[in-house]
Coordinates of C-alpha atoms in Angstrom, one line a residue:
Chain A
X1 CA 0.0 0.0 0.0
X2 CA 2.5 2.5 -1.2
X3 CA -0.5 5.1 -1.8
X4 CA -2.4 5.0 1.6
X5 CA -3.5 8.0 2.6
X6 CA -2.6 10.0 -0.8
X7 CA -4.9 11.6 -3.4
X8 CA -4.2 11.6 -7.2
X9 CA -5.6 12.9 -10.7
X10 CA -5.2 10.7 -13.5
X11 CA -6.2 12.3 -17.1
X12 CA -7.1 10.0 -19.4
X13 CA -8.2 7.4 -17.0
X14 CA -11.1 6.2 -18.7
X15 CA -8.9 3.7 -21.2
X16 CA -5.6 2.7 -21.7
X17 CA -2.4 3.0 -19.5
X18 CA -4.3 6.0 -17.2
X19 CA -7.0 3.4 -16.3
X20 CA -4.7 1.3 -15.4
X21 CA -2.6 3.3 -13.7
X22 CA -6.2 4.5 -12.1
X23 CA -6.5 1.5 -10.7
X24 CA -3.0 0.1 -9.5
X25 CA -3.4 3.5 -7.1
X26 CA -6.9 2.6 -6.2
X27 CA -5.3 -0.6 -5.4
X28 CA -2.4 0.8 -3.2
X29 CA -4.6 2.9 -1.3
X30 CA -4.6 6.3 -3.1
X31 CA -8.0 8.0 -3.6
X32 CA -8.0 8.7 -7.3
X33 CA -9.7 11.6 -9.4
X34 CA -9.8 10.3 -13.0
X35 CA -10.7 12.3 -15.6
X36 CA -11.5 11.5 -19.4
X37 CA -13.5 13.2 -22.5
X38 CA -15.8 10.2 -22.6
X39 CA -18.2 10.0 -20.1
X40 CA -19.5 6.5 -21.2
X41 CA -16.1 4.8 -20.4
X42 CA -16.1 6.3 -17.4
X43 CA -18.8 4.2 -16.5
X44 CA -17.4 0.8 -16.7
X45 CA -13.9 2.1 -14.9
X46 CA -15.7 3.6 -12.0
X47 CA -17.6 0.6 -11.1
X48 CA -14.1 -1.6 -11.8
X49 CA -12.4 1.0 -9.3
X50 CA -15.5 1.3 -6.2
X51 CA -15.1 -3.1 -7.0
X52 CA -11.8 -2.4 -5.7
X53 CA -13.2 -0.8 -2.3
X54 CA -11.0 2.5 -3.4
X55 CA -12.6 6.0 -3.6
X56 CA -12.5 6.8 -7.1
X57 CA -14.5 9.9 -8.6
X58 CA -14.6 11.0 -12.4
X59 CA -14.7 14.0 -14.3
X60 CA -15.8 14.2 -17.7
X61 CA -12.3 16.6 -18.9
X62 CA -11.1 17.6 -21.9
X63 CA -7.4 18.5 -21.2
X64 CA -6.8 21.0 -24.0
X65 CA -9.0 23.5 -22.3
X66 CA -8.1 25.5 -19.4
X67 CA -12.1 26.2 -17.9
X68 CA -12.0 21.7 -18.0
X69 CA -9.0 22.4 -15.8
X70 CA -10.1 24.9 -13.7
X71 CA -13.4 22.2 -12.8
X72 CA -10.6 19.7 -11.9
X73 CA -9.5 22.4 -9.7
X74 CA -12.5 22.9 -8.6
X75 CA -13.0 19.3 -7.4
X76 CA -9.9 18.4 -6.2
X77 CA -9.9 21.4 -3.6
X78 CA -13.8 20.2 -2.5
X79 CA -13.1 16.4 -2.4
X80 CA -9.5 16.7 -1.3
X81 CA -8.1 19.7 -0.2
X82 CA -4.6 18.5 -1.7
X83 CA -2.9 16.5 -4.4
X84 CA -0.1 14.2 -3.8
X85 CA 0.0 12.9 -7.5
X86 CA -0.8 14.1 -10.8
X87 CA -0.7 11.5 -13.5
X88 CA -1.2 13.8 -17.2
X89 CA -1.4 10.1 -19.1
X90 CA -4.6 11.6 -21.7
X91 CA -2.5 12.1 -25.5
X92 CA -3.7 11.4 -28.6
X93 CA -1.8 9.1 -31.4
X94 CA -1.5 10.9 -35.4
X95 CA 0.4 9.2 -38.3
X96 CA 1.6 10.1 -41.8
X97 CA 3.5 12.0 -43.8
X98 CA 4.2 15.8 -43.7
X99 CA 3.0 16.1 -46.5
X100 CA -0.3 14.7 -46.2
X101 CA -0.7 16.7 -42.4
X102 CA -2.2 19.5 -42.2
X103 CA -1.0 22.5 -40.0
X104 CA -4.4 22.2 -37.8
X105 CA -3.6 18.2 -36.7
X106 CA 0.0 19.3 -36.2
X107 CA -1.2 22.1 -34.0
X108 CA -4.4 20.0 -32.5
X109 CA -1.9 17.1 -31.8
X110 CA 0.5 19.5 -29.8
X111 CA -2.6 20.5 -27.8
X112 CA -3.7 17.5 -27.1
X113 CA 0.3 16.2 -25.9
X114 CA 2.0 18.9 -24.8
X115 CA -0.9 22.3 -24.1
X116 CA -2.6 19.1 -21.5
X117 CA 0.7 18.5 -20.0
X118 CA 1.3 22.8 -19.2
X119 CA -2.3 23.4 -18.2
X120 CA -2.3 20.2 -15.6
X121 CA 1.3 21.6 -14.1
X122 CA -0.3 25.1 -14.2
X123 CA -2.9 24.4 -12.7
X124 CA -2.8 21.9 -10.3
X125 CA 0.6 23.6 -8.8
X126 CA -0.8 25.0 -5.9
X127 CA -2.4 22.2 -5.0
X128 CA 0.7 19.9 -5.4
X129 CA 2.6 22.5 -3.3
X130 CA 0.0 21.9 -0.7
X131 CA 1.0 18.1 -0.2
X132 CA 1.6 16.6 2.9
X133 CA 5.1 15.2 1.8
X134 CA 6.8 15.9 -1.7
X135 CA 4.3 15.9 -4.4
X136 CA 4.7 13.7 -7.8
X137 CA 4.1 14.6 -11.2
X138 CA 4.3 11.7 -13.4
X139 CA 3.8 12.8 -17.6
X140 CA 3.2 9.8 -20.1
X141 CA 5.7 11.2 -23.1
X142 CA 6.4 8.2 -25.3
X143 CA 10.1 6.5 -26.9
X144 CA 8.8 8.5 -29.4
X145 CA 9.7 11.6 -27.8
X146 CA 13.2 10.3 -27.6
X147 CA 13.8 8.9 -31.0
X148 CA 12.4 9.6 -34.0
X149 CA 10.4 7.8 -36.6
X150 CA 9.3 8.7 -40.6
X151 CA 5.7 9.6 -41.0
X152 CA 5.4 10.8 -37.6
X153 CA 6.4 14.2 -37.4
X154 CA 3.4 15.5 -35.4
X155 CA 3.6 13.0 -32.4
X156 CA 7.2 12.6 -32.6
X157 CA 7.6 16.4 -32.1
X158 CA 4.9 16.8 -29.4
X159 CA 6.3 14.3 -27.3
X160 CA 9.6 15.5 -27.1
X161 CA 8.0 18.4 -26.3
X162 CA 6.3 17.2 -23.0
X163 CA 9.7 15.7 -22.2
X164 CA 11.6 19.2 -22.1
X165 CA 8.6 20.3 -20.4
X166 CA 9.1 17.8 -18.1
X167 CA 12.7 18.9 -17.3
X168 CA 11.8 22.5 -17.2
X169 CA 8.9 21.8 -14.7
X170 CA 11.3 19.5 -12.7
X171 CA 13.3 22.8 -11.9
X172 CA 10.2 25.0 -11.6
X173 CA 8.6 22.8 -9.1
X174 CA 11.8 21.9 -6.8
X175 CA 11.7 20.9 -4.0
X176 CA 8.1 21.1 -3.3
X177 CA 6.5 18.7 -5.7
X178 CA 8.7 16.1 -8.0
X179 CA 8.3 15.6 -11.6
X180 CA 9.4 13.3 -14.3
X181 CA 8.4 11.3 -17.4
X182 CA 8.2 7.8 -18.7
X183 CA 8.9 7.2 -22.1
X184 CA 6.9 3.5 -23.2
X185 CA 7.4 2.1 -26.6
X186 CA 4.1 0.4 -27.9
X187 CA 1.7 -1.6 -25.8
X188 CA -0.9 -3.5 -26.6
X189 CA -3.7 -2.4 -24.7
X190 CA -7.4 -1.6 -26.0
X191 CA -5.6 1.8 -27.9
X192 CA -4.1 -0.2 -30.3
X193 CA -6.6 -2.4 -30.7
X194 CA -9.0 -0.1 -31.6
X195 CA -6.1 1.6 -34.0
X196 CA -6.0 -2.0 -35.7
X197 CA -9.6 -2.5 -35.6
X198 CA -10.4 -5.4 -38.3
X199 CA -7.2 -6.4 -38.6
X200 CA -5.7 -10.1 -37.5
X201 CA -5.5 -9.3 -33.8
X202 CA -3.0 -12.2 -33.3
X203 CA -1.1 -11.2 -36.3
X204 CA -0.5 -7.2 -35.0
X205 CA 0.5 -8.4 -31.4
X206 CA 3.2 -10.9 -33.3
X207 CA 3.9 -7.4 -35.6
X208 CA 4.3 -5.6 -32.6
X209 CA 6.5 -8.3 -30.8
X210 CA 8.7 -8.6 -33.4
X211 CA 9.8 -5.2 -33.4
X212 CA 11.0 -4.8 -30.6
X213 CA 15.0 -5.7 -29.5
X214 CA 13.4 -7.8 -26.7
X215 CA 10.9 -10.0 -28.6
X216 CA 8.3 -8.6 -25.7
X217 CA 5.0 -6.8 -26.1
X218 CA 3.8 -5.8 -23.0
X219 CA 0.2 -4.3 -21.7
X220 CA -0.5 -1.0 -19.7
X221 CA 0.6 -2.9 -16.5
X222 CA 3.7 -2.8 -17.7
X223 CA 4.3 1.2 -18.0
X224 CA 1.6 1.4 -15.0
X225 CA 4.7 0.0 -12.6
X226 CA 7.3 2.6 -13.6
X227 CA 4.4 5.4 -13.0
X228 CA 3.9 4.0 -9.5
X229 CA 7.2 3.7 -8.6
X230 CA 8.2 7.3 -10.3
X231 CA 5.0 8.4 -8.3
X232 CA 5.5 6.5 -4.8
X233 CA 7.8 7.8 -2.1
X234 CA 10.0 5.4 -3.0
X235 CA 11.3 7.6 -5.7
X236 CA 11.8 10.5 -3.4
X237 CA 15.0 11.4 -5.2
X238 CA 14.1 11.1 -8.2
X239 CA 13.1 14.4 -10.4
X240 CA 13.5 15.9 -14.1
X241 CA 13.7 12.0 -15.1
X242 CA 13.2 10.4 -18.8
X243 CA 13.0 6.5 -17.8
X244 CA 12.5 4.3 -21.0
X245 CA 9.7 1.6 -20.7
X246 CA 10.5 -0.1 -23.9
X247 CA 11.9 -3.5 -24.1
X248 CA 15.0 -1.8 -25.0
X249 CA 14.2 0.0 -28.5
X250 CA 15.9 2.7 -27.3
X251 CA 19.2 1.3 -26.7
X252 CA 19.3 0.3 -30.0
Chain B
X1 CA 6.6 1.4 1.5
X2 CA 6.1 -1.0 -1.1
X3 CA 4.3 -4.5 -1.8
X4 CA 6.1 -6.8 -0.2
X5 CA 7.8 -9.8 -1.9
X6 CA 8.4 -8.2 -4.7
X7 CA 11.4 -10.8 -5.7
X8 CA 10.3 -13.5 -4.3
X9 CA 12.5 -17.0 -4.4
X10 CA 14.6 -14.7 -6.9
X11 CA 18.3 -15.7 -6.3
X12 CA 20.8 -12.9 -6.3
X13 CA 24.8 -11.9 -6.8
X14 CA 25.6 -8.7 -5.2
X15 CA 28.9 -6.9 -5.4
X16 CA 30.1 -4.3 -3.2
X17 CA 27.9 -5.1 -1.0
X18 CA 29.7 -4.3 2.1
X19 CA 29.0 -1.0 2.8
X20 CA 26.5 2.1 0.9
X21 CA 24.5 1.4 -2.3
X22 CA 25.3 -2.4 -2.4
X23 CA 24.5 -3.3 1.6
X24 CA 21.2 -1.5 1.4
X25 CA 20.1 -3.4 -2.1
X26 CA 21.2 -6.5 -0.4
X27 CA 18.8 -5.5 2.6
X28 CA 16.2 -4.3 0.2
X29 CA 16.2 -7.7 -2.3
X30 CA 16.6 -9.9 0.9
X31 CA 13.4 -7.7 2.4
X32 CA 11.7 -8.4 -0.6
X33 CA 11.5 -12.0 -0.6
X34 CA 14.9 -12.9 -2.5
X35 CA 17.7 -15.1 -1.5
X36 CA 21.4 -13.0 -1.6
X37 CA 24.7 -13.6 -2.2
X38 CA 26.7 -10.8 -0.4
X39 CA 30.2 -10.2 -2.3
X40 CA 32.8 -7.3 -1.3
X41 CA 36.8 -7.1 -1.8
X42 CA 36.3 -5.6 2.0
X43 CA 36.5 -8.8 4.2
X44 CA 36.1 -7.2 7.4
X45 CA 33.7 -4.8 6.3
X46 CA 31.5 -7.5 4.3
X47 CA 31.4 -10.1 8.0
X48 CA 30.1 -7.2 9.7
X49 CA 27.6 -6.5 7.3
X50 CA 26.7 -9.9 6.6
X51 CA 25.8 -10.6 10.5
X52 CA 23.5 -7.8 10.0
X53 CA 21.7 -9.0 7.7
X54 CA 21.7 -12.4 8.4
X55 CA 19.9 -11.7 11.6
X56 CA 16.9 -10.7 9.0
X57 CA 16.8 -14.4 7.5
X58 CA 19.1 -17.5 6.2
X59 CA 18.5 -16.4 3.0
X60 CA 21.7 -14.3 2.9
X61 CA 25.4 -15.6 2.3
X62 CA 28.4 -13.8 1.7
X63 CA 32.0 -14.3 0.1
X64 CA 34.9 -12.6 -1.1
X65 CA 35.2 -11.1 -4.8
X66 CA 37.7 -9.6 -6.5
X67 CA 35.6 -8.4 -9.1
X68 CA 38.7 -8.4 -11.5
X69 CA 39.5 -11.6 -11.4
X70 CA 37.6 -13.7 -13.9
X71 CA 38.3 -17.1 -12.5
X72 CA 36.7 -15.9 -9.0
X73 CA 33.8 -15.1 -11.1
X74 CA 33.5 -18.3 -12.0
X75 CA 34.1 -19.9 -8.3
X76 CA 30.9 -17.3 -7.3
X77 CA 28.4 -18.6 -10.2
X78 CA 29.5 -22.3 -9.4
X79 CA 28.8 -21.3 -5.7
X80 CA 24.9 -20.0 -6.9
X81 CA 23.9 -22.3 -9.2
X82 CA 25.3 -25.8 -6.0
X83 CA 23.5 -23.7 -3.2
X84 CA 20.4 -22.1 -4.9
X85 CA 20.0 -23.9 -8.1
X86 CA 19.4 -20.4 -10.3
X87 CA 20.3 -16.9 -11.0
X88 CA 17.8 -14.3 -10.9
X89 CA 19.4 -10.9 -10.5
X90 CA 23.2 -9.2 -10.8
X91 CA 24.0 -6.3 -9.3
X92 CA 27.2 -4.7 -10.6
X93 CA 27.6 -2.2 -7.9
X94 CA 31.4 -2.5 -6.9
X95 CA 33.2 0.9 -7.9
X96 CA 36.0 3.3 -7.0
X97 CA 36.6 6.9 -7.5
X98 CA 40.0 9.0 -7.7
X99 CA 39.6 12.6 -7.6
X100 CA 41.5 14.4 -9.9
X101 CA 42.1 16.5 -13.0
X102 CA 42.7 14.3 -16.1
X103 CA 46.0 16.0 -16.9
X104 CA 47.3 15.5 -13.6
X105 CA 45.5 11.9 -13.7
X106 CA 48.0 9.5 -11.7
X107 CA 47.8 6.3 -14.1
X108 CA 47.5 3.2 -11.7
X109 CA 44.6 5.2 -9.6
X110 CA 43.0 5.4 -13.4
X111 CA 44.2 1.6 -14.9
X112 CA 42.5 0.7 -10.9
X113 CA 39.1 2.7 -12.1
X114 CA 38.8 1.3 -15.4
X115 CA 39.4 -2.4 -14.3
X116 CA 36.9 -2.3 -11.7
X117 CA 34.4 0.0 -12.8
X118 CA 34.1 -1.4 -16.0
X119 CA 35.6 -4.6 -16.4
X120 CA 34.8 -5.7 -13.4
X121 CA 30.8 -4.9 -15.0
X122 CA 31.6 -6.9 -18.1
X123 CA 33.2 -9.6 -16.4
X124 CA 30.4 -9.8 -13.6
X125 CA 28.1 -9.4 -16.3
X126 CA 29.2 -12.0 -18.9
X127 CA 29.2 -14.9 -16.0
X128 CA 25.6 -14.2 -15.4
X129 CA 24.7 -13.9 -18.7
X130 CA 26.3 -17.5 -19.4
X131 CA 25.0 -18.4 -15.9
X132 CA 21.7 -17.6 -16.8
X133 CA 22.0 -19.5 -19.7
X134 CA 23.4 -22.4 -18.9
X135 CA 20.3 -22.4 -15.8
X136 CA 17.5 -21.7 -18.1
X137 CA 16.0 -24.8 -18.1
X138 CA 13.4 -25.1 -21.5
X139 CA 11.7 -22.0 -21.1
X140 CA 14.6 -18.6 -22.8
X141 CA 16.9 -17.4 -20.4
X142 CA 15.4 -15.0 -17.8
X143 CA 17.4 -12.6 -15.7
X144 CA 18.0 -9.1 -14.5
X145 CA 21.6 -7.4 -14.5
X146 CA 22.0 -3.8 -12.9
X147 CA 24.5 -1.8 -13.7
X148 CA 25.9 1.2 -11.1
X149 CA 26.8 3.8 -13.2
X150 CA 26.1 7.2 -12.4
X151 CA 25.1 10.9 -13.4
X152 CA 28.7 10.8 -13.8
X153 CA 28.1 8.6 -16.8
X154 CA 26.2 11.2 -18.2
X155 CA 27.3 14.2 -18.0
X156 CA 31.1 15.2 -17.4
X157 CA 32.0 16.2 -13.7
X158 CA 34.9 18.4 -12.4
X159 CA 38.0 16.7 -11.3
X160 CA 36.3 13.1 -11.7
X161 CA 37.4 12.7 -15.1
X162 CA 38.8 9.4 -14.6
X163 CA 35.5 8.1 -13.1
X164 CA 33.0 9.9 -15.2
X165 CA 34.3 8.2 -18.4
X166 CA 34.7 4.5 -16.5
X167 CA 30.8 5.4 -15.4
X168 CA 29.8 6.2 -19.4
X169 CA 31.2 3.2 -20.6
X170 CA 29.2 1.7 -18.2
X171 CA 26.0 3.2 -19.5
X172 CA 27.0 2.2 -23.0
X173 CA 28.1 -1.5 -22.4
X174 CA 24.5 -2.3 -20.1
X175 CA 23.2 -0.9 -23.4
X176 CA 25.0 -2.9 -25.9
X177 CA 23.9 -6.1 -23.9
X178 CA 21.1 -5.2 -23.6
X179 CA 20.3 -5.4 -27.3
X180 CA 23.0 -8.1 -27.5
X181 CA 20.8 -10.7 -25.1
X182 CA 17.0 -9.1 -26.6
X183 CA 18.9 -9.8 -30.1
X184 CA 19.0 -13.5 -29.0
X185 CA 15.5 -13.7 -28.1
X186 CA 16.4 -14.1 -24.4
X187 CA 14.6 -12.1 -21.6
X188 CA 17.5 -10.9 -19.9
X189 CA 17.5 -7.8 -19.0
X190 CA 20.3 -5.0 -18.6
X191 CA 19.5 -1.6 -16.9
X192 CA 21.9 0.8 -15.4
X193 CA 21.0 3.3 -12.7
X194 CA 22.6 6.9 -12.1
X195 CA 22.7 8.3 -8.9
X196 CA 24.2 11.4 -7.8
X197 CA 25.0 12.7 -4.8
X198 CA 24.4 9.7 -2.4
X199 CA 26.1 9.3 0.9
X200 CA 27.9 6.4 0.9
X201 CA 31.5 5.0 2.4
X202 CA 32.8 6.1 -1.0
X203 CA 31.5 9.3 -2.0
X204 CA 32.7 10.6 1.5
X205 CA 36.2 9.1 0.8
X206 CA 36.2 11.7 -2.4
X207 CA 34.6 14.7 -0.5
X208 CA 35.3 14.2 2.8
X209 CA 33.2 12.8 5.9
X210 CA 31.6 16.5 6.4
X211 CA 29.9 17.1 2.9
X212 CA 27.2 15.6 3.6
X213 CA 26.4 17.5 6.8
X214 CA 27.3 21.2 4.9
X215 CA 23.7 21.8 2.6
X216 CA 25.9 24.4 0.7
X217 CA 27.4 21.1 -0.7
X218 CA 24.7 20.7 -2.8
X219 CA 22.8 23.7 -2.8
X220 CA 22.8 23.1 -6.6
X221 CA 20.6 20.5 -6.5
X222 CA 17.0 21.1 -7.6
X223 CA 15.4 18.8 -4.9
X224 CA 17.7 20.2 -2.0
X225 CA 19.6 17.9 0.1
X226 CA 21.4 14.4 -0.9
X227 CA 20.4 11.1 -1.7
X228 CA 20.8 7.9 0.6
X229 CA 21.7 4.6 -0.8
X230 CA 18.0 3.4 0.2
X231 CA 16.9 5.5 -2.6
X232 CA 18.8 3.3 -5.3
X233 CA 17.9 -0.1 -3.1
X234 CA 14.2 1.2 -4.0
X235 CA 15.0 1.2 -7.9
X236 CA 17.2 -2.1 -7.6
X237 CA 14.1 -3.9 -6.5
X238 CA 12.0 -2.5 -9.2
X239 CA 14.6 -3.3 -11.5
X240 CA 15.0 -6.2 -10.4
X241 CA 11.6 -7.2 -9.8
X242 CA 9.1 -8.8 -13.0
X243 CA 7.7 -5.0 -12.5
X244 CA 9.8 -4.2 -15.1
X245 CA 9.8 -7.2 -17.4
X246 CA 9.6 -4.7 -20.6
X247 CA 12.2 -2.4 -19.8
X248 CA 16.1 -3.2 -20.4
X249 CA 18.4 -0.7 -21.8
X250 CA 16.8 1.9 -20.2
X251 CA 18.5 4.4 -17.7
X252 CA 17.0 5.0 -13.9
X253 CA 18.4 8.5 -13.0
X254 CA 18.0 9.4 -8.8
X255 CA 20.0 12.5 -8.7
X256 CA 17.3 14.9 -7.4
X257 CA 17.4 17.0 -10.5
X258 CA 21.0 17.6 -10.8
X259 CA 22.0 16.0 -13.9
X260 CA 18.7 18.6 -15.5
X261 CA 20.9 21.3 -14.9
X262 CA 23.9 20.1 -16.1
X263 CA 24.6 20.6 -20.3
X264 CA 25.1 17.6 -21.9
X265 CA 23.0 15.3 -23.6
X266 CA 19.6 13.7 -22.0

């Protein structure tokens, strides 16, 4: 129970590695605000979380705006007073070429990776600084933030992006609140099975397997464990950090 | 504090594991369900520390290493594999430090550095990885190696040339087998972490017992204050631990921010 007693917000918590991150704290004893834009998902993950015998509360968020923010605000000060944690895991995914993106997906896809990932630190700041102990800040960037790929320039870019942010912020926020960034290559969680939707399910996961220098695909569990520990006390030392969840694709 | 029994039955080699970074991952693995082997050059230091722990459990052993010597290597992976049956985890934490501008580097305080900071890591790490092997049974070959390297190994520090670039190659060989053992289909895994500024027997021998106690030290720092070798136990066990089955290659800073402020690469 490395979470007893601590209160977290989890963007994009509704699917994916946030959920699951959602619920490992739920798990550990944290009382966890998620927050996602779609308020039907939230449905299924708030009865998985109360299951659980956590406190788990949703907001429906969308994390490009700043008045969704200033509701999260809003409800973290009424149904917690403080935040220990701060989990910005909501992003969205873009492919292709430059020159079949337009300037509005680049600029939407920045919003949506890198916009979320300032408005959350922005805002939730005070809050943080409020913290019994040293507050975390745990940003989900991607490898893709680290290395680059062809016919990715939008989410490459914007994840590199939330990575210097996450530097910058680590200095900004010293020594009051902590914050770092995991970088995970490809998982196969319900996010990439809805992005290969009709396709040989069996046949991506082996696609996905095989690309990587470890011939392992893992599942949001996997990137959910480096969160909690980047996120527990047990990283109390640990700020301004880039730590590769990837089977080793960036060692390559 | 975290879930207990993290590595349970997990069998592990620890060097340098006398005093500092390697005594309290030995306490932390043993705390978290795993079975230790204790190694240190330090005799006297090592039986003290191993009555310490072994008042925690039988689950602990200890023995002398050279880490240099490649036949004692092989004495210490016989040893494992007659007493426990397996190999689980490495830690390659044994290291040295000489403080001191490159140009004025004395040469056997740097051939000392570079045989036990890093070839003491490739040979530590090149028994396991046969060990492992050798152990695997039908399943691929399973295992964790940790490196100790440190934010020394990635970005240059003042007057600790010598160690800095025995600490990079470090970084760069966990990476290179990293890919070499993945490349082979196997699932063992090679991770280096990078502290900076931890108290420990040896970074008082380079600055002296008082730095520690003088916050002006390490006023620098973004997080204030120093780092304890308990904070590197707490990755070793994650590390070590099927937590982190996907990552290898990777690099597990713990330096409170320092190494954010310092130029260099990431």
């Amino acid at each position: 129970m490395r979470f007893k007693g601590k209160t977290a917000v989890v963007t994009g918590g509704t699917s994916g590695i946030g959920k699951e991150t959602a619920v490992r704290l739920v798990k550990e004893g944290a009382e966890v605000l998620f927050t996602g834009r779609d308020e039907s998902r939230a449905e299924q993950a708030l009865q998985d979380l109360e299951k659980l015998g956590g406190r788990a509360y949703f907001q429906q968020q969308d994390v490009t705006k700043t008045e969704d923010w200033l509701r999260v605000v809003e409800q973290v000060e009424k149904t917690f007073g403080r935040l220990d944690v701060l989990v910005n895991s909501a992003g969205v995914f873009t492919y292709g070429a430059i020159e079949d993106t337009t300037y509005e997906e680049f600029k939407n896809v920045w919003r949506s990776n890198v916009d979320s990932v300032l408005l959350g630190m922005k805002h939730l700041l005070p809050l943080l600084e409020q913290a019994s102990g040293v507050a975390s800040v745990v940003n989900v960037s991607s490898l893709s933030g680290v290395m680059g790929h062809p016919d990715c320039v939008c989410y490459c870019t914007s994840k590199a992006g939330s990575l210097m942010l996450t530097r910058v912020m680590a200095l900004e926020a010293a020594p009051k609140v902590r914050v770092n960034a995991v970088a995970p290559g490809p998982v196969w969680n319900e996010l990439l099975e809805r992005a290969h939707a009709g396709q040989n399910k069996e046949e991506m996961q082996e696609y996905y397997r095989e690309s990587q220098p470890m011939k392992f695909l893992g599942d949001s569990s996997d990137v959910a464990n480096g969160i909690l520990y980047l996120a527990s006390d047990a990283a109390r030392y640990v700020t301004g950090t880039i730590f590769r969840i990837d089977a080793g694709r960036g060692a390559d | 504090m975290a879930n207990q029994s993290r590595v349970q039955d997990m069998v592990a080699v620890v060097t340098g594991a006398a005093t500092g970074i390697g005594f309290a991952s030995s306490k932390a693995l043993l705390e978290e369900g795993a079975t230790v082997l204790m190694t240190d050059i330090d005799e006297s230091n090592l039986n003290r520390s191993y009555k310490e722990l072994s008042a925690l459990g039988s689950s602990v052993s200890s023995s002398f290493l050279d880490v240099t010597d490649e036949n004692a290597w092989q004495v210490i992976m016989d040893r494992v594999i007659k007493d426990y049956g397996r190999l689980d985890i490495l830690l390659n934490n044994a290291g040295v430090v000489s403080h001191s501008l490159l140009r004025d580097q004395d040469m056997d305080a740097y051939q000392r550095i570079v045989d036990i900071n890093v070839n003491g890591v490739f040979l530590g790490s090149k028994s396991a990885i046969l060990t492992m092997r050798a152990n695997a049974g039908d399943g691929p070959p399973r295992g964790s190696i940790i490196n100790m390297s440190s934010i020394g190994g990635k970005r240059p520090l003042q007057t600790l040339g010598a160690y800095c670039t025995s600490k990079a190659a470090v970084a760069n060989l966990t990476k290179a087998l990293a890919i070499e053992c993945a490349e082979k289909r196997e699932f063992i895994r090679v991770n280096s972490i990078h502290p900076g500024n931890t108290k420990t027997s040896m970074t008082e021998t380079i600055y002296g017992n008082d730095y520690f106690e003088d916050e002006a030290n390490y006023k620098s720092v973004p997080l204030g204050g120093h780092g304890i070798p308990e904070d590197v136990a707490e990755a070793v066990v994650y590390l070590a631990s099927d937590e982190a089955r996907m990552v290898t290659g990777s690099e597990l800073t713990i330096d409170g921010g320092l190494s954010v402020i310092l130029a260099g690469r990431n």
